[in-house]
PDB file of C-alpha atoms and ligand atoms in Angstrom:
ATOM      1  CA  MET A   1       0.010   0.014  -0.008  1.00  0.00           C
ATOM      2  CA  SER A   2       1.757   3.157  -1.135  1.00  0.00           C
ATOM      3  CA  CYS A   3      -0.788   5.878  -0.259  1.00  0.00           C
ATOM      4  CA  ILE A   4       0.444   7.577   2.904  1.00  0.00           C
ATOM      5  CA  PHE A   5      -3.079   8.439   4.141  1.00  0.00           C
ATOM      6  CA  CYS A   6      -4.233   4.844   3.516  1.00  0.00           C
ATOM      7  CA  ARG A   7      -1.289   3.749   5.639  1.00  0.00           C
ATOM      8  CA  ILE A   8      -2.309   6.146   8.426  1.00  0.00           C
ATOM      9  CA  VAL A   9      -5.888   4.852   8.249  1.00  0.00           C
ATOM     10  CA  ALA A  10      -4.537   1.300   8.478  1.00  0.00           C
ATOM     11  CA  GLY A  11      -2.413   2.233  11.519  1.00  0.00           C
ATOM     12  CA  GLU A  12       0.795   1.362   9.669  1.00  0.00           C
ATOM     13  CA  ILE A  13       2.339   4.787  10.241  1.00  0.00           C
ATOM     14  CA  PRO A  14       1.693   7.000  13.252  1.00  0.00           C
ATOM     15  CA  ALA A  15      -0.515  10.036  13.338  1.00  0.00           C
ATOM     16  CA  THR A  16      -2.055  12.132  16.093  1.00  0.00           C
ATOM     17  CA  VAL A  17      -5.697  11.184  15.724  1.00  0.00           C
ATOM     18  CA  VAL A  18      -8.167  13.755  17.079  1.00  0.00           C
ATOM     19  CA  ALA A  19     -11.481  12.205  15.990  1.00  0.00           C
ATOM     20  CA  GLN A  20     -12.842   9.392  13.889  1.00  0.00           C
ATOM     21  CA  GLY A  21     -15.969   7.913  12.425  1.00  0.00           C
ATOM     22  CA  ASP A  22     -16.845   4.716  10.650  1.00  0.00           C
ATOM     23  CA  ARG A  23     -15.922   6.223   7.265  1.00  0.00           C
ATOM     24  CA  TRP A  24     -13.386   8.932   8.100  1.00  0.00           C
ATOM     25  CA  LEU A  25     -10.368   9.707  10.259  1.00  0.00           C
ATOM     26  CA  ALA A  26      -9.105  13.077  11.532  1.00  0.00           C
ATOM     27  CA  PHE A  27      -5.478  13.652  12.547  1.00  0.00           C
ATOM     28  CA  ARG A  28      -3.072  16.545  12.990  1.00  0.00           C
ATOM     29  CA  ASP A  29      -1.148  17.751   9.927  1.00  0.00           C
ATOM     30  CA  ILE A  30       2.542  16.935  10.305  1.00  0.00           C
ATOM     31  CA  ASP A  31       3.494  20.424   9.032  1.00  0.00           C
ATOM     32  CA  ALA A  32       0.937  22.661  10.709  1.00  0.00           C
ATOM     33  CA  LYS A  33       0.183  25.972   8.905  1.00  0.00           C
ATOM     34  CA  ALA A  34      -1.934  27.311  11.791  1.00  0.00           C
ATOM     35  CA  PRO A  35      -2.235  26.670  15.543  1.00  0.00           C
ATOM     36  CA  THR A  36      -4.961  24.133  14.671  1.00  0.00           C
ATOM     37  CA  HIS A  37      -4.332  22.193  11.481  1.00  0.00           C
ATOM     38  CA  VAL A  38      -6.250  18.944  11.286  1.00  0.00           C
ATOM     39  CA  LEU A  39      -6.762  16.749   8.198  1.00  0.00           C
ATOM     40  CA  ILE A  40      -9.952  14.747   7.748  1.00  0.00           C
ATOM     41  CA  VAL A  41      -9.688  11.876   5.313  1.00  0.00           C
ATOM     42  CA  PRO A  42     -12.190   9.290   4.137  1.00  0.00           C
ATOM     43  CA  ARG A  43     -11.096   5.767   5.120  1.00  0.00           C
ATOM     44  CA  GLU A  44     -11.834   4.739   1.542  1.00  0.00           C
ATOM     45  CA  HIS A  45      -9.084   5.620  -0.904  1.00  0.00           C
ATOM     46  CA  LEU A  46     -10.361   8.321  -3.220  1.00  0.00           C
ATOM     47  CA  ALA A  47      -7.604  10.143  -5.112  1.00  0.00           C
ATOM     48  CA  SER A  48      -9.197  13.584  -5.262  1.00  0.00           C
ATOM     49  CA  LEU A  49     -12.468  15.453  -5.280  1.00  0.00           C
ATOM     50  CA  HIS A  50     -12.638  14.603  -8.991  1.00  0.00           C
ATOM     51  CA  ALA A  51     -13.408  11.001  -8.051  1.00  0.00           C
ATOM     52  CA  LEU A  52     -16.573  11.874  -6.123  1.00  0.00           C
ATOM     53  CA  THR A  53     -20.020  10.733  -7.230  1.00  0.00           C
ATOM     54  CA  GLY A  54     -23.455  11.091  -5.711  1.00  0.00           C
ATOM     55  CA  ALA A  55     -22.704   7.919  -3.743  1.00  0.00           C
ATOM     56  CA  HIS A  56     -20.241   9.914  -1.661  1.00  0.00           C
ATOM     57  CA  ALA A  57     -22.651  12.726  -0.743  1.00  0.00           C
ATOM     58  CA  MET A  58     -23.430  11.395   2.726  1.00  0.00           C
ATOM     59  CA  LEU A  59     -19.744  10.796   3.476  1.00  0.00           C
ATOM     60  CA  MET A  60     -18.844  14.299   2.412  1.00  0.00           C
ATOM     61  CA  GLY A  61     -21.583  15.680   4.645  1.00  0.00           C
ATOM     62  CA  GLU A  62     -20.309  13.650   7.596  1.00  0.00           C
ATOM     63  CA  ILE A  63     -16.828  15.065   7.051  1.00  0.00           C
ATOM     64  CA  VAL A  64     -18.057  18.677   7.007  1.00  0.00           C
ATOM     65  CA  VAL A  65     -20.011  18.043  10.219  1.00  0.00           C
ATOM     66  CA  ALA A  66     -16.934  16.451  11.735  1.00  0.00           C
ATOM     67  CA  ALA A  67     -14.945  19.589  10.858  1.00  0.00           C
ATOM     68  CA  ALA A  68     -17.454  21.681  12.781  1.00  0.00           C
ATOM     69  CA  ARG A  69     -17.212  19.397  15.813  1.00  0.00           C
ATOM     70  CA  ILE A  70     -13.388  19.448  15.675  1.00  0.00           C
ATOM     71  CA  ALA A  71     -13.431  23.270  15.483  1.00  0.00           C
ATOM     72  CA  GLU A  72     -15.587  23.269  18.609  1.00  0.00           C
ATOM     73  CA  ALA A  73     -13.311  20.809  20.427  1.00  0.00           C
ATOM     74  CA  GLU A  74     -10.275  22.928  19.481  1.00  0.00           C
ATOM     75  CA  ARG A  75     -12.111  26.010  20.754  1.00  0.00           C
ATOM     76  CA  LEU A  76     -11.789  27.884  17.478  1.00  0.00           C
ATOM     77  CA  THR A  77     -14.203  30.551  18.659  1.00  0.00           C
ATOM     78  CA  GLY A  78     -12.758  33.102  16.254  1.00  0.00           C
ATOM     79  CA  GLY A  79     -13.623  30.960  13.246  1.00  0.00           C
ATOM     80  CA  PHE A  80     -12.030  28.312  11.115  1.00  0.00           C
ATOM     81  CA  ARG A  81     -11.546  27.302   7.483  1.00  0.00           C
ATOM     82  CA  ILE A  82     -12.027  24.039   5.576  1.00  0.00           C
ATOM     83  CA  VAL A  83      -9.786  23.600   2.523  1.00  0.00           C
ATOM     84  CA  ALA A  84      -9.695  20.734   0.061  1.00  0.00           C
ATOM     85  CA  ASN A  85      -7.061  21.070  -2.652  1.00  0.00           C
ATOM     86  CA  ALA A  86      -7.883  19.106  -5.819  1.00  0.00           C
ATOM     87  CA  GLY A  87      -5.316  18.655  -8.589  1.00  0.00           C
ATOM     88  CA  PRO A  88      -2.001  20.343  -9.388  1.00  0.00           C
ATOM     89  CA  ASP A  89      -3.272  23.894  -9.812  1.00  0.00           C
ATOM     90  CA  ALA A  90      -4.595  23.758  -6.251  1.00  0.00           C
ATOM     91  CA  GLY A  91      -1.342  22.266  -4.984  1.00  0.00           C
ATOM     92  CA  GLN A  92      -2.711  18.875  -3.967  1.00  0.00           C
ATOM     93  CA  SER A  93       0.324  16.925  -2.779  1.00  0.00           C
ATOM     94  CA  VAL A  94      -1.236  13.736  -1.398  1.00  0.00           C
ATOM     95  CA  ASP A  95      -3.499  11.813  -3.758  1.00  0.00           C
ATOM     96  CA  HIS A  96      -6.106  10.814  -1.179  1.00  0.00           C
ATOM     97  CA  ILE A  97      -8.974  13.236  -0.522  1.00  0.00           C
ATOM     98  CA  HIS A  98      -8.323  15.314   2.577  1.00  0.00           C
ATOM     99  CA  PHE A  99      -9.974  18.314   4.144  1.00  0.00           C
ATOM    100  CA  HIS A 100      -7.764  20.734   6.016  1.00  0.00           C
ATOM    101  CA  VAL A 101      -9.332  22.261   9.107  1.00  0.00           C
ATOM    102  CA  LEU A 102      -7.419  25.419   9.953  1.00  0.00           C
ATOM    103  CA  GLY A 103      -7.832  27.933  12.728  1.00  0.00           C
ATOM    104  CA  GLY A 104      -6.412  29.633  15.767  1.00  0.00           C
ATOM    105  CA  ARG A 105      -5.156  32.758  14.011  1.00  0.00           C
ATOM    106  CA  PRO A 106      -6.505  35.195  11.371  1.00  0.00           C
ATOM    107  CA  LEU A 107      -6.201  33.193   8.146  1.00  0.00           C
ATOM    108  CA  GLY A 108      -6.320  35.939   5.512  1.00  0.00           C
ATOM    109  CA  TRP A 109      -8.094  35.834   2.155  1.00  0.00           C
ATOM    110  CA  PRO A 110      -7.637  34.942  -0.625  1.00  0.00           C
ATOM    111  CA  PRO A 111      -5.143  32.108  -0.059  1.00  0.00           C
ATOM    112  CA  GLY A 112      -1.936  32.462  -2.109  1.00  0.00           C
TER     113      GLY A 112
HETATM  114  P1  AMP B   1      -2.241  19.088   0.228  1.00  0.00           P
HETATM  115  O1  AMP B   1      -1.005  19.877  -0.128  1.00  0.00           O
HETATM  116  O2  AMP B   1      -3.489  19.881   0.176  1.00  0.00           O
HETATM  117  O3  AMP B   1      -2.320  17.826  -0.614  1.00  0.00           O
HETATM  118  O4  AMP B   1      -2.083  18.648   1.749  1.00  0.00           O
HETATM  119  C1  AMP B   1      -1.356  17.517   2.128  1.00  0.00           C
HETATM  120  C2  AMP B   1      -1.036  17.724   3.590  1.00  0.00           C
HETATM  121  O5  AMP B   1      -0.663  16.489   4.140  1.00  0.00           O
HETATM  122  C3  AMP B   1       0.099  18.710   3.871  1.00  0.00           C
HETATM  123  O6  AMP B   1      -0.385  19.793   4.690  1.00  0.00           O
HETATM  124  C4  AMP B   1       1.136  17.849   4.623  1.00  0.00           C
HETATM  125  O7  AMP B   1       1.802  18.560   5.637  1.00  0.00           O
HETATM  126  C5  AMP B   1       0.263  16.753   5.163  1.00  0.00           C
HETATM  127  N1  AMP B   1       0.958  15.497   5.462  1.00  0.00           N
HETATM  128  C6  AMP B   1       1.785  14.784   4.619  1.00  0.00           C
HETATM  129  N2  AMP B   1       2.197  13.679   5.207  1.00  0.00           N
HETATM  130  C7  AMP B   1       1.630  13.649   6.444  1.00  0.00           C
HETATM  131  C8  AMP B   1       1.662  12.736   7.546  1.00  0.00           C
HETATM  132  N3  AMP B   1       2.422  11.626   7.504  1.00  0.00           N
HETATM  133  N4  AMP B   1       0.956  13.030   8.652  1.00  0.00           N
HETATM  134  C9  AMP B   1       0.220  14.125   8.729  1.00  0.00           C
HETATM  135  N5  AMP B   1       0.113  15.054   7.729  1.00  0.00           N
HETATM  136  C10 AMP B   1       0.811  14.796   6.587  1.00  0.00           C
END
């Protein structure tokens, strides 16, 4: 298994897990870009948002709700951001869908 996030989901490489559900896992980004930087990934390998179909709608909803609960748990009272990079123009560097949950400082807009 070569996908690094599949290996984290499988417990083959360590990660700091902050929350999980039957179909997703949330863990801290190894190179945090904000005081809170959590990644939420589906347990199923999906290379990018391009791979989504209507069959994934419930899973995607669960992940967005999970992001809101994580923001609460992290006490991101000033707000937070969810980011999902898809494809090279967006700078996607790991080919397994992941949602960044960022907060804990003013994040600025637009992103670079
Ligand atoms: P992206 O550039 O949107 O594809 O985001 C990939 C993210 O995965 C980056 O923020 C990396 O820091 C993060 N990352 C890569 N490897 C690991 C790992 N082993 N554990 C936690 N986060 C990772």
